Amino acid sequence: MERANDSTFSGFILLGFSNQPHLETALFVIILIIYCLSFVGNGTIILLSIVDAHLHTPMYFFLSNLSFMDLCLTTCTVPQTLANFKGKDKTITYGGCVTQLFIALGLGGVECVLLSVMAYDRYAAVCRPLHYMVNMHPQLCLQLVVTAWLTGFGNSIVHTALTMTLPFCGKNQVDHFFCEVPVMLKLACTNTSINEAELFAVSVFFLVVPLSLILVSYGHITRAVLKIKSAQGRWKAFGTCGSHLMVVIIFFGTLISMYLQPPSSYSQDVNKSIALFYTLVTPLLNPLIYTLRNKEVKGALRRLVRRNRDLRQS
């Protein structure tokens, strides 16, 4: 790659919110608090899914993978952002930028596929309840999760290579708080129309196709639930899907507003705010939504607390 016009190139400068320095201290505190809460929330879901036998079901296997993915995403971007807020040196090495781009892009793809897998799981639970454990057997669940991870990171390998082999001609100021494809395309000193078309095509594949599958699944779920005569039964069935549907709306709404438009038309301030929400707030909302709206998770948490209390007293 033609990294720069001279051999002194050492990396990129992440401008972040440096054009609004009065916000940096407040943002540092807010981001640190949200990151810690997100780490605790997602870590708790992973722990409960492992130690509580009541949660050894396909739904919580997928949910624990979603929480692990969220932990990886926030850890990929937040520590560098916090370091840039508090230090004068806002650089990231070339290798660090490639790694950040690769991981963030891969995890985004994984979550898109994983959320569609979770929608299929809810379809199987509501529409085929008698055959649920037969259809969603452990081998199939593992295969679906592995497919999600391989698809997301397979795409990331290709797209990271296509982006980072562009000539930047010495431009190294990234107007963002982490390395992201649309922002890196703006640095290129060559025509990026092919890259933009590839980005749009990949975005359609990872956003529109999974979202369409999710909507089809929920169409079948809604039709099945409306056939239930008991109002209590209908609310219970909708309750098992409400948390997942809320996460889908937040996640896909955020990414569609980021990627299904030409990078040249981005407003950087708006884009940075959306990216901050996607990489920081969404991973926090996921455990909150699944915990506060889910009796099984709250029950598992109470059992874990009670078990620890009994151990201390014995």
PDB file of C-alpha atoms in Angstrom:
ATOM      1  CA  MET A   1       0.000   0.000   0.000  1.00  0.00           C
ATOM      2  CA  GLU A   2       1.140   3.534  -0.729  1.00  0.00           C
ATOM      3  CA  ARG A   3       0.859   4.672   2.851  1.00  0.00           C
ATOM      4  CA  ALA A   4       2.448   8.059   2.442  1.00  0.00           C
ATOM      5  CA  ASN A   5       4.852  10.050   0.296  1.00  0.00           C
ATOM      6  CA  ASP A   6       7.752   9.465   2.677  1.00  0.00           C
ATOM      7  CA  SER A   7       9.148   6.780   4.946  1.00  0.00           C
ATOM      8  CA  THR A   8       8.293   8.609   8.173  1.00  0.00           C
ATOM      9  CA  PHE A   9       4.640   7.566   8.076  1.00  0.00           C
ATOM     10  CA  SER A  10       3.827   6.087  11.474  1.00  0.00           C
ATOM     11  CA  GLY A  11       0.035   5.957  11.580  1.00  0.00           C
ATOM     12  CA  PHE A  12      -3.132   7.999  11.571  1.00  0.00           C
ATOM     13  CA  ILE A  13      -4.388  10.851  13.733  1.00  0.00           C
ATOM     14  CA  LEU A  14      -7.887  10.249  15.107  1.00  0.00           C
ATOM     15  CA  LEU A  15      -9.425  13.710  15.292  1.00  0.00           C
ATOM     16  CA  GLY A  16     -12.479  12.438  17.167  1.00  0.00           C
ATOM     17  CA  PHE A  17     -14.285  15.389  18.734  1.00  0.00           C
ATOM     18  CA  SER A  18     -11.210  17.651  18.814  1.00  0.00           C
ATOM     19  CA  ASN A  19     -13.194  20.338  16.971  1.00  0.00           C
ATOM     20  CA  GLN A  20     -15.303  20.574  20.151  1.00  0.00           C
ATOM     21  CA  PRO A  21     -12.652  20.419  22.919  1.00  0.00           C
ATOM     22  CA  HIS A  22     -15.103  21.672  25.563  1.00  0.00           C
ATOM     23  CA  LEU A  23     -17.008  18.392  25.210  1.00  0.00           C
ATOM     24  CA  GLU A  24     -14.045  16.035  25.572  1.00  0.00           C
ATOM     25  CA  THR A  25     -13.921  15.881  29.380  1.00  0.00           C
ATOM     26  CA  ALA A  26     -17.676  15.324  29.676  1.00  0.00           C
ATOM     27  CA  LEU A  27     -17.584  12.722  26.897  1.00  0.00           C
ATOM     28  CA  PHE A  28     -14.674  10.946  28.597  1.00  0.00           C
ATOM     29  CA  VAL A  29     -16.673  10.538  31.821  1.00  0.00           C
ATOM     30  CA  ILE A  30     -19.900   9.520  30.050  1.00  0.00           C
ATOM     31  CA  ILE A  31     -18.174   7.021  27.756  1.00  0.00           C
ATOM     32  CA  LEU A  32     -16.181   5.495  30.626  1.00  0.00           C
ATOM     33  CA  ILE A  33     -19.342   5.011  32.719  1.00  0.00           C
ATOM     34  CA  ILE A  34     -21.306   3.501  29.809  1.00  0.00           C
ATOM     35  CA  TYR A  35     -18.382   1.229  28.903  1.00  0.00           C
ATOM     36  CA  CYS A  36     -18.130  -0.085  32.474  1.00  0.00           C
ATOM     37  CA  LEU A  37     -21.899  -0.665  32.670  1.00  0.00           C
ATOM     38  CA  SER A  38     -21.875  -2.381  29.271  1.00  0.00           C
ATOM     39  CA  PHE A  39     -18.976  -4.604  30.334  1.00  0.00           C
ATOM     40  CA  VAL A  40     -20.771  -5.610  33.549  1.00  0.00           C
ATOM     41  CA  GLY A  41     -24.144  -6.127  31.812  1.00  0.00           C
ATOM     42  CA  ASN A  42     -22.879  -8.254  28.942  1.00  0.00           C
ATOM     43  CA  GLY A  43     -20.466 -10.124  31.207  1.00  0.00           C
ATOM     44  CA  THR A  44     -23.371 -10.951  33.548  1.00  0.00           C
ATOM     45  CA  ILE A  45     -25.442 -12.393  30.685  1.00  0.00           C
ATOM     46  CA  ILE A  46     -22.517 -14.559  29.557  1.00  0.00           C
ATOM     47  CA  LEU A  47     -21.905 -15.752  33.126  1.00  0.00           C
ATOM     48  CA  LEU A  48     -25.583 -16.553  33.748  1.00  0.00           C
ATOM     49  CA  SER A  49     -25.850 -18.433  30.442  1.00  0.00           C
ATOM     50  CA  ILE A  50     -22.927 -20.622  31.498  1.00  0.00           C
ATOM     51  CA  VAL A  51     -23.634 -21.304  35.187  1.00  0.00           C
ATOM     52  CA  ASP A  52     -27.456 -21.465  35.276  1.00  0.00           C
ATOM     53  CA  ALA A  53     -28.895 -24.729  33.932  1.00  0.00           C
ATOM     54  CA  HIS A  54     -32.275 -23.051  33.294  1.00  0.00           C
ATOM     55  CA  LEU A  55     -30.610 -20.913  30.610  1.00  0.00           C
ATOM     56  CA  HIS A  56     -28.981 -23.790  28.729  1.00  0.00           C
ATOM     57  CA  THR A  57     -31.336 -23.282  25.793  1.00  0.00           C
ATOM     58  CA  PRO A  58     -30.757 -22.148  22.187  1.00  0.00           C
ATOM     59  CA  MET A  59     -32.120 -18.651  22.887  1.00  0.00           C
ATOM     60  CA  TYR A  60     -29.564 -17.948  25.630  1.00  0.00           C
ATOM     61  CA  PHE A  61     -26.761 -19.613  23.697  1.00  0.00           C
ATOM     62  CA  PHE A  62     -27.361 -17.071  20.926  1.00  0.00           C
ATOM     63  CA  LEU A  63     -27.803 -14.263  23.462  1.00  0.00           C
ATOM     64  CA  SER A  64     -24.486 -15.059  25.150  1.00  0.00           C
ATOM     65  CA  ASN A  65     -22.783 -14.924  21.748  1.00  0.00           C
ATOM     66  CA  LEU A  66     -24.414 -11.548  21.124  1.00  0.00           C
ATOM     67  CA  SER A  67     -23.139 -10.290  24.484  1.00  0.00           C
ATOM     68  CA  PHE A  68     -19.615 -11.588  23.769  1.00  0.00           C
ATOM     69  CA  MET A  69     -19.703  -9.834  20.400  1.00  0.00           C
ATOM     70  CA  ASP A  70     -20.784  -6.570  22.067  1.00  0.00           C
ATOM     71  CA  LEU A  71     -17.939  -6.861  24.586  1.00  0.00           C
ATOM     72  CA  CYS A  72     -15.457  -7.290  21.739  1.00  0.00           C
ATOM     73  CA  LEU A  73     -16.894  -4.339  19.811  1.00  0.00           C
ATOM     74  CA  THR A  74     -16.721  -1.875  22.702  1.00  0.00           C
ATOM     75  CA  THR A  75     -13.251  -3.064  23.725  1.00  0.00           C
ATOM     76  CA  CYS A  76     -12.067  -2.633  20.128  1.00  0.00           C
ATOM     77  CA  THR A  77     -12.971   1.070  19.999  1.00  0.00           C
ATOM     78  CA  VAL A  78     -13.577   2.565  23.463  1.00  0.00           C
ATOM     79  CA  PRO A  79     -10.122   2.288  25.125  1.00  0.00           C
ATOM     80  CA  GLN A  80      -8.467   4.057  22.168  1.00  0.00           C
ATOM     81  CA  THR A  81     -11.165   6.748  22.260  1.00  0.00           C
ATOM     82  CA  LEU A  82     -10.684   7.338  25.980  1.00  0.00           C
ATOM     83  CA  ALA A  83      -6.906   7.527  25.562  1.00  0.00           C
ATOM     84  CA  ASN A  84      -7.319  10.124  22.806  1.00  0.00           C
ATOM     85  CA  PHE A  85      -9.633  12.221  24.960  1.00  0.00           C
ATOM     86  CA  LYS A  86      -7.171  12.452  27.859  1.00  0.00           C
ATOM     87  CA  GLY A  87      -3.845  12.540  26.021  1.00  0.00           C
ATOM     88  CA  LYS A  88      -2.243  14.965  23.615  1.00  0.00           C
ATOM     89  CA  ASP A  89      -1.149  12.138  21.332  1.00  0.00           C
ATOM     90  CA  LYS A  90      -4.196  11.163  19.261  1.00  0.00           C
ATOM     91  CA  THR A  91      -2.355   8.862  16.866  1.00  0.00           C
ATOM     92  CA  ILE A  92      -3.105   5.232  16.121  1.00  0.00           C
ATOM     93  CA  THR A  93      -0.540   3.064  14.372  1.00  0.00           C
ATOM     94  CA  TYR A  94      -1.163   1.779  10.882  1.00  0.00           C
ATOM     95  CA  GLY A  95      -1.446  -1.778  12.243  1.00  0.00           C
ATOM     96  CA  GLY A  96      -3.784  -0.597  14.992  1.00  0.00           C
ATOM     97  CA  CYS A  97      -6.023   1.104  12.451  1.00  0.00           C
ATOM     98  CA  VAL A  98      -6.149  -2.007  10.256  1.00  0.00           C
ATOM     99  CA  THR A  99      -6.955  -4.163  13.304  1.00  0.00           C
ATOM    100  CA  GLN A 100      -9.671  -1.775  14.497  1.00  0.00           C
ATOM    101  CA  LEU A 101     -11.245  -1.595  11.034  1.00  0.00           C
ATOM    102  CA  PHE A 102     -11.111  -5.375  10.608  1.00  0.00           C
ATOM    103  CA  ILE A 103     -12.628  -6.183  14.015  1.00  0.00           C
ATOM    104  CA  ALA A 104     -15.355  -3.504  13.940  1.00  0.00           C
ATOM    105  CA  LEU A 105     -16.410  -4.427  10.394  1.00  0.00           C
ATOM    106  CA  GLY A 106     -16.352  -8.151  11.159  1.00  0.00           C
ATOM    107  CA  LEU A 107     -18.369  -7.824  14.371  1.00  0.00           C
ATOM    108  CA  GLY A 108     -20.972  -5.679  12.609  1.00  0.00           C
ATOM    109  CA  GLY A 109     -21.479  -8.437  10.047  1.00  0.00           C
ATOM    110  CA  VAL A 110     -21.624 -11.101  12.762  1.00  0.00           C
ATOM    111  CA  GLU A 111     -24.356  -9.223  14.628  1.00  0.00           C
ATOM    112  CA  CYS A 112     -26.466  -8.806  11.476  1.00  0.00           C
ATOM    113  CA  VAL A 113     -26.416 -12.556  10.810  1.00  0.00           C
ATOM    114  CA  LEU A 114     -26.765 -13.473  14.487  1.00  0.00           C
ATOM    115  CA  LEU A 115     -29.888 -11.346  14.944  1.00  0.00           C
ATOM    116  CA  SER A 116     -31.513 -13.084  11.956  1.00  0.00           C
ATOM    117  CA  VAL A 117     -30.569 -16.462  13.488  1.00  0.00           C
ATOM    118  CA  MET A 118     -32.194 -15.377  16.760  1.00  0.00           C
ATOM    119  CA  ALA A 119     -35.346 -14.403  14.831  1.00  0.00           C
ATOM    120  CA  TYR A 120     -35.452 -17.914  13.326  1.00  0.00           C
ATOM    121  CA  ASP A 121     -35.052 -19.330  16.838  1.00  0.00           C
ATOM    122  CA  ARG A 122     -38.054 -17.287  18.028  1.00  0.00           C
ATOM    123  CA  TYR A 123     -40.035 -18.462  14.979  1.00  0.00           C
ATOM    124  CA  ALA A 124     -39.252 -22.089  15.839  1.00  0.00           C
ATOM    125  CA  ALA A 125     -40.200 -21.532  19.507  1.00  0.00           C
ATOM    126  CA  VAL A 126     -43.547 -19.851  18.797  1.00  0.00           C
ATOM    127  CA  CYS A 127     -44.692 -21.499  15.560  1.00  0.00           C
ATOM    128  CA  ARG A 128     -43.258 -25.004  16.102  1.00  0.00           C
ATOM    129  CA  PRO A 129     -43.209 -25.364  19.901  1.00  0.00           C
ATOM    130  CA  LEU A 130     -43.672 -29.149  19.979  1.00  0.00           C
ATOM    131  CA  HIS A 131     -40.666 -29.697  17.712  1.00  0.00           C
ATOM    132  CA  TYR A 132     -38.562 -26.802  19.032  1.00  0.00           C
ATOM    133  CA  MET A 133     -35.862 -28.763  20.878  1.00  0.00           C
ATOM    134  CA  VAL A 134     -35.666 -31.279  18.035  1.00  0.00           C
ATOM    135  CA  ASN A 135     -35.300 -28.615  15.345  1.00  0.00           C
ATOM    136  CA  MET A 136     -32.981 -26.335  17.336  1.00  0.00           C
ATOM    137  CA  HIS A 137     -30.602 -29.059  18.488  1.00  0.00           C
ATOM    138  CA  PRO A 138     -27.161 -28.109  19.860  1.00  0.00           C
ATOM    139  CA  GLN A 139     -25.273 -29.064  16.695  1.00  0.00           C
ATOM    140  CA  LEU A 140     -27.469 -26.816  14.546  1.00  0.00           C
ATOM    141  CA  CYS A 141     -27.148 -23.916  17.018  1.00  0.00           C
ATOM    142  CA  LEU A 142     -23.361 -24.230  16.966  1.00  0.00           C
ATOM    143  CA  GLN A 143     -23.329 -24.405  13.157  1.00  0.00           C
ATOM    144  CA  LEU A 144     -25.481 -21.267  12.898  1.00  0.00           C
ATOM    145  CA  VAL A 145     -23.229 -19.319  15.278  1.00  0.00           C
ATOM    146  CA  VAL A 146     -20.058 -20.459  13.484  1.00  0.00           C
ATOM    147  CA  THR A 147     -21.645 -19.441  10.160  1.00  0.00           C
ATOM    148  CA  ALA A 148     -22.405 -15.979  11.562  1.00  0.00           C
ATOM    149  CA  TRP A 149     -18.803 -15.473  12.733  1.00  0.00           C
ATOM    150  CA  LEU A 150     -17.247 -16.842   9.543  1.00  0.00           C
ATOM    151  CA  THR A 151     -19.535 -14.781   7.301  1.00  0.00           C
ATOM    152  CA  GLY A 152     -18.899 -11.555   9.211  1.00  0.00           C
ATOM    153  CA  PHE A 153     -15.133 -11.889   9.368  1.00  0.00           C
ATOM    154  CA  GLY A 154     -14.845 -13.381   5.875  1.00  0.00           C
ATOM    155  CA  ASN A 155     -16.411 -10.208   4.520  1.00  0.00           C
ATOM    156  CA  SER A 156     -14.213  -8.114   6.808  1.00  0.00           C
ATOM    157  CA  ILE A 157     -11.011  -9.648   5.428  1.00  0.00           C
ATOM    158  CA  VAL A 158     -11.975  -8.723   1.873  1.00  0.00           C
ATOM    159  CA  HIS A 159     -13.284  -5.257   2.652  1.00  0.00           C
ATOM    160  CA  THR A 160     -10.428  -4.300   4.961  1.00  0.00           C
ATOM    161  CA  ALA A 161      -7.935  -5.305   2.283  1.00  0.00           C
ATOM    162  CA  LEU A 162      -9.797  -3.316  -0.412  1.00  0.00           C
ATOM    163  CA  THR A 163      -9.920  -0.224   1.819  1.00  0.00           C
ATOM    164  CA  MET A 164      -6.406  -0.244   3.239  1.00  0.00           C
ATOM    165  CA  THR A 165      -4.713  -0.844  -0.130  1.00  0.00           C
ATOM    166  CA  LEU A 166      -5.976   2.515  -1.390  1.00  0.00           C
ATOM    167  CA  PRO A 167      -3.309   5.239  -1.797  1.00  0.00           C
ATOM    168  CA  PHE A 168      -3.606   7.899   0.902  1.00  0.00           C
ATOM    169  CA  CYS A 169      -0.738  10.084  -0.384  1.00  0.00           C
ATOM    170  CA  GLY A 170       0.340  11.164   3.080  1.00  0.00           C
ATOM    171  CA  LYS A 171      -3.150  12.019   4.346  1.00  0.00           C
ATOM    172  CA  ASN A 172      -3.372  10.681   7.886  1.00  0.00           C
ATOM    173  CA  GLN A 173      -5.995  12.780   9.700  1.00  0.00           C
ATOM    174  CA  VAL A 174      -9.058  10.584  10.285  1.00  0.00           C
ATOM    175  CA  ASP A 175     -12.087  12.732  11.122  1.00  0.00           C
ATOM    176  CA  HIS A 176     -13.516  10.128  13.461  1.00  0.00           C
ATOM    177  CA  PHE A 177     -12.839   8.471  16.816  1.00  0.00           C
ATOM    178  CA  PHE A 178     -12.011   5.086  15.248  1.00  0.00           C
ATOM    179  CA  CYS A 179     -11.019   3.702  11.835  1.00  0.00           C
ATOM    180  CA  GLU A 180     -14.167   3.107   9.783  1.00  0.00           C
ATOM    181  CA  VAL A 181     -14.565   2.315   6.079  1.00  0.00           C
ATOM    182  CA  PRO A 182     -16.445   5.448   4.874  1.00  0.00           C
ATOM    183  CA  VAL A 183     -13.992   7.733   6.689  1.00  0.00           C
ATOM    184  CA  MET A 184     -10.953   5.891   5.310  1.00  0.00           C
ATOM    185  CA  LEU A 185     -12.392   6.186   1.797  1.00  0.00           C
ATOM    186  CA  LYS A 186     -12.446   9.971   2.234  1.00  0.00           C
ATOM    187  CA  LEU A 187      -8.688   9.938   2.856  1.00  0.00           C
ATOM    188  CA  ALA A 188      -7.909   8.180  -0.407  1.00  0.00           C
ATOM    189  CA  CYS A 189      -6.316  10.299  -3.129  1.00  0.00           C
ATOM    190  CA  THR A 190      -7.890   8.279  -5.926  1.00  0.00           C
ATOM    191  CA  ASN A 191     -11.348   7.585  -7.315  1.00  0.00           C
ATOM    192  CA  THR A 192     -13.224   5.457  -4.761  1.00  0.00           C
ATOM    193  CA  SER A 193     -16.473   4.959  -6.688  1.00  0.00           C
ATOM    194  CA  ILE A 194     -15.802   1.230  -7.030  1.00  0.00           C
ATOM    195  CA  ASN A 195     -15.122   0.927  -3.299  1.00  0.00           C
ATOM    196  CA  GLU A 196     -18.289   2.894  -2.530  1.00  0.00           C
ATOM    197  CA  ALA A 197     -20.308   0.583  -4.774  1.00  0.00           C
ATOM    198  CA  GLU A 198     -18.788  -2.458  -3.054  1.00  0.00           C
ATOM    199  CA  LEU A 199     -19.555  -0.980   0.353  1.00  0.00           C
ATOM    200  CA  PHE A 200     -23.160  -0.360  -0.660  1.00  0.00           C
ATOM    201  CA  ALA A 201     -23.534  -3.905  -2.054  1.00  0.00           C
ATOM    202  CA  VAL A 202     -22.086  -5.459   1.102  1.00  0.00           C
ATOM    203  CA  SER A 203     -24.321  -3.226   3.256  1.00  0.00           C
ATOM    204  CA  VAL A 204     -27.381  -4.406   1.346  1.00  0.00           C
ATOM    205  CA  PHE A 205     -26.314  -8.035   1.821  1.00  0.00           C
ATOM    206  CA  PHE A 206     -25.680  -7.710   5.562  1.00  0.00           C
ATOM    207  CA  LEU A 207     -28.495  -5.290   6.390  1.00  0.00           C
ATOM    208  CA  VAL A 208     -31.391  -5.692   3.950  1.00  0.00           C
ATOM    209  CA  VAL A 209     -31.225  -9.494   3.567  1.00  0.00           C
ATOM    210  CA  PRO A 210     -31.079 -10.342   7.326  1.00  0.00           C
ATOM    211  CA  LEU A 211     -33.673  -7.670   8.108  1.00  0.00           C
ATOM    212  CA  SER A 212     -35.992  -9.132   5.449  1.00  0.00           C
ATOM    213  CA  LEU A 213     -35.580 -12.619   6.951  1.00  0.00           C
ATOM    214  CA  ILE A 214     -36.314 -11.200  10.409  1.00  0.00           C
ATOM    215  CA  LEU A 215     -39.477  -9.472   9.164  1.00  0.00           C
ATOM    216  CA  VAL A 216     -40.652 -12.677   7.464  1.00  0.00           C
ATOM    217  CA  SER A 217     -40.054 -14.624  10.702  1.00  0.00           C
ATOM    218  CA  TYR A 218     -42.016 -12.079  12.723  1.00  0.00           C
ATOM    219  CA  GLY A 219     -44.787 -12.103  10.156  1.00  0.00           C
ATOM    220  CA  HIS A 220     -45.231 -15.840  10.790  1.00  0.00           C
ATOM    221  CA  ILE A 221     -44.901 -15.305  14.550  1.00  0.00           C
ATOM    222  CA  THR A 222     -47.584 -12.592  14.556  1.00  0.00           C
ATOM    223  CA  ARG A 223     -49.968 -14.775  12.560  1.00  0.00           C
ATOM    224  CA  ALA A 224     -49.406 -17.710  14.935  1.00  0.00           C
ATOM    225  CA  VAL A 225     -49.842 -15.579  18.049  1.00  0.00           C
ATOM    226  CA  LEU A 226     -53.097 -14.026  16.835  1.00  0.00           C
ATOM    227  CA  LYS A 227     -54.552 -17.544  16.571  1.00  0.00           C
ATOM    228  CA  ILE A 228     -54.071 -18.028  20.324  1.00  0.00           C
ATOM    229  CA  LYS A 229     -57.465 -17.587  21.993  1.00  0.00           C
ATOM    230  CA  SER A 230     -56.177 -16.640  25.449  1.00  0.00           C
ATOM    231  CA  ALA A 231     -55.156 -12.986  25.852  1.00  0.00           C
ATOM    232  CA  GLN A 232     -52.649 -14.034  28.511  1.00  0.00           C
ATOM    233  CA  GLY A 233     -51.172 -16.597  26.106  1.00  0.00           C
ATOM    234  CA  ARG A 234     -50.843 -13.979  23.372  1.00  0.00           C
ATOM    235  CA  TRP A 235     -49.024 -11.551  25.685  1.00  0.00           C
ATOM    236  CA  LYS A 236     -46.712 -14.318  26.879  1.00  0.00           C
ATOM    237  CA  ALA A 237     -45.851 -15.284  23.293  1.00  0.00           C
ATOM    238  CA  PHE A 238     -45.243 -11.662  22.278  1.00  0.00           C
ATOM    239  CA  GLY A 239     -43.160 -11.189  25.419  1.00  0.00           C
ATOM    240  CA  THR A 240     -40.695 -13.878  24.343  1.00  0.00           C
ATOM    241  CA  CYS A 241     -40.052 -11.955  21.135  1.00  0.00           C
ATOM    242  CA  GLY A 242     -40.399  -8.329  22.246  1.00  0.00           C
ATOM    243  CA  SER A 243     -36.849  -7.986  23.587  1.00  0.00           C
ATOM    244  CA  HIS A 244     -35.278  -9.350  20.423  1.00  0.00           C
ATOM    245  CA  LEU A 245     -37.470  -7.187  18.196  1.00  0.00           C
ATOM    246  CA  MET A 246     -36.500  -4.059  20.158  1.00  0.00           C
ATOM    247  CA  VAL A 247     -32.789  -4.855  19.723  1.00  0.00           C
ATOM    248  CA  VAL A 248     -33.348  -5.437  15.984  1.00  0.00           C
ATOM    249  CA  ILE A 249     -35.032  -2.049  15.525  1.00  0.00           C
ATOM    250  CA  ILE A 250     -32.263  -0.176  17.360  1.00  0.00           C
ATOM    251  CA  PHE A 251     -29.382  -2.034  15.698  1.00  0.00           C
ATOM    252  CA  PHE A 252     -30.581  -2.096  12.092  1.00  0.00           C
ATOM    253  CA  GLY A 253     -31.992   1.433  12.267  1.00  0.00           C
ATOM    254  CA  THR A 254     -28.578   2.718  13.349  1.00  0.00           C
ATOM    255  CA  LEU A 255     -26.545   0.829  10.737  1.00  0.00           C
ATOM    256  CA  ILE A 256     -28.912   1.569   7.856  1.00  0.00           C
ATOM    257  CA  SER A 257     -28.594   5.298   8.560  1.00  0.00           C
ATOM    258  CA  MET A 258     -24.791   4.885   8.529  1.00  0.00           C
ATOM    259  CA  TYR A 259     -24.133   2.663   5.540  1.00  0.00           C
ATOM    260  CA  LEU A 260     -27.021   2.777   3.073  1.00  0.00           C
ATOM    261  CA  GLN A 261     -25.962   6.128   1.661  1.00  0.00           C
ATOM    262  CA  PRO A 262     -22.935   7.208  -0.394  1.00  0.00           C
ATOM    263  CA  PRO A 263     -19.941   8.001   1.887  1.00  0.00           C
ATOM    264  CA  SER A 264     -19.485  11.291   0.026  1.00  0.00           C
ATOM    265  CA  SER A 265     -22.858  12.499   1.355  1.00  0.00           C
ATOM    266  CA  TYR A 266     -22.041  11.854   5.026  1.00  0.00           C
ATOM    267  CA  SER A 267     -22.240  14.623   7.568  1.00  0.00           C
ATOM    268  CA  GLN A 268     -19.246  13.834   9.753  1.00  0.00           C
ATOM    269  CA  ASP A 269     -20.712  15.182  12.997  1.00  0.00           C
ATOM    270  CA  VAL A 270     -23.911  13.192  12.498  1.00  0.00           C
ATOM    271  CA  ASN A 271     -21.930  10.132  11.418  1.00  0.00           C
ATOM    272  CA  LYS A 272     -19.704  10.282  14.507  1.00  0.00           C
ATOM    273  CA  SER A 273     -22.743  10.577  16.775  1.00  0.00           C
ATOM    274  CA  ILE A 274     -24.432   7.590  15.126  1.00  0.00           C
ATOM    275  CA  ALA A 275     -21.207   5.562  15.285  1.00  0.00           C
ATOM    276  CA  LEU A 276     -20.818   6.424  18.974  1.00  0.00           C
ATOM    277  CA  PHE A 277     -24.370   5.223  19.606  1.00  0.00           C
ATOM    278  CA  TYR A 278     -23.750   1.993  17.649  1.00  0.00           C
ATOM    279  CA  THR A 279     -20.415   1.117  19.272  1.00  0.00           C
ATOM    280  CA  LEU A 280     -21.230   2.217  22.815  1.00  0.00           C
ATOM    281  CA  VAL A 281     -24.921   2.688  23.604  1.00  0.00           C
ATOM    282  CA  THR A 282     -26.305  -0.310  21.686  1.00  0.00           C
ATOM    283  CA  PRO A 283     -24.051  -2.825  23.532  1.00  0.00           C
ATOM    284  CA  LEU A 284     -25.346  -1.319  26.796  1.00  0.00           C
ATOM    285  CA  LEU A 285     -28.999  -1.427  25.720  1.00  0.00           C
ATOM    286  CA  ASN A 286     -28.869  -5.108  24.725  1.00  0.00           C
ATOM    287  CA  PRO A 287     -28.304  -6.504  28.260  1.00  0.00           C
ATOM    288  CA  LEU A 288     -30.685  -3.920  29.760  1.00  0.00           C
ATOM    289  CA  ILE A 289     -33.470  -4.867  27.342  1.00  0.00           C
ATOM    290  CA  TYR A 290     -32.974  -8.604  27.754  1.00  0.00           C
ATOM    291  CA  THR A 291     -32.582  -8.369  31.547  1.00  0.00           C
ATOM    292  CA  LEU A 292     -35.350  -5.933  32.441  1.00  0.00           C
ATOM    293  CA  ARG A 293     -37.904  -7.541  30.108  1.00  0.00           C
ATOM    294  CA  ASN A 294     -36.991 -11.176  30.762  1.00  0.00           C
ATOM    295  CA  LYS A 295     -38.212 -13.086  33.815  1.00  0.00           C
ATOM    296  CA  GLU A 296     -35.871 -16.029  33.178  1.00  0.00           C
ATOM    297  CA  VAL A 297     -32.753 -13.843  33.216  1.00  0.00           C
ATOM    298  CA  LYS A 298     -33.923 -11.995  36.336  1.00  0.00           C
ATOM    299  CA  GLY A 299     -34.662 -15.336  37.989  1.00  0.00           C
ATOM    300  CA  ALA A 300     -31.201 -16.653  37.076  1.00  0.00           C
ATOM    301  CA  LEU A 301     -29.621 -13.499  38.492  1.00  0.00           C
ATOM    302  CA  ARG A 302     -31.535 -13.896  41.771  1.00  0.00           C
ATOM    303  CA  ARG A 303     -30.454 -17.552  42.024  1.00  0.00           C
ATOM    304  CA  LEU A 304     -26.820 -16.587  41.435  1.00  0.00           C
ATOM    305  CA  VAL A 305     -26.958 -13.863  44.112  1.00  0.00           C
ATOM    306  CA  ARG A 306     -28.661 -16.234  46.549  1.00  0.00           C
ATOM    307  CA  ARG A 307     -26.082 -18.949  45.868  1.00  0.00           C
ATOM    308  CA  ASN A 308     -23.183 -16.558  46.502  1.00  0.00           C
ATOM    309  CA  ARG A 309     -24.835 -15.318  49.710  1.00  0.00           C
ATOM    310  CA  ASP A 310     -25.325 -18.887  50.963  1.00  0.00           C
ATOM    311  CA  LEU A 311     -21.680 -19.689  50.225  1.00  0.00           C
ATOM    312  CA  ARG A 312     -20.510 -16.709  52.271  1.00  0.00           C
ATOM    313  CA  GLN A 313     -22.726 -17.671  55.196  1.00  0.00           C
ATOM    314  CA  SER A 314     -21.695 -21.345  55.205  1.00  0.00           C
TER     315      SER A 314
END
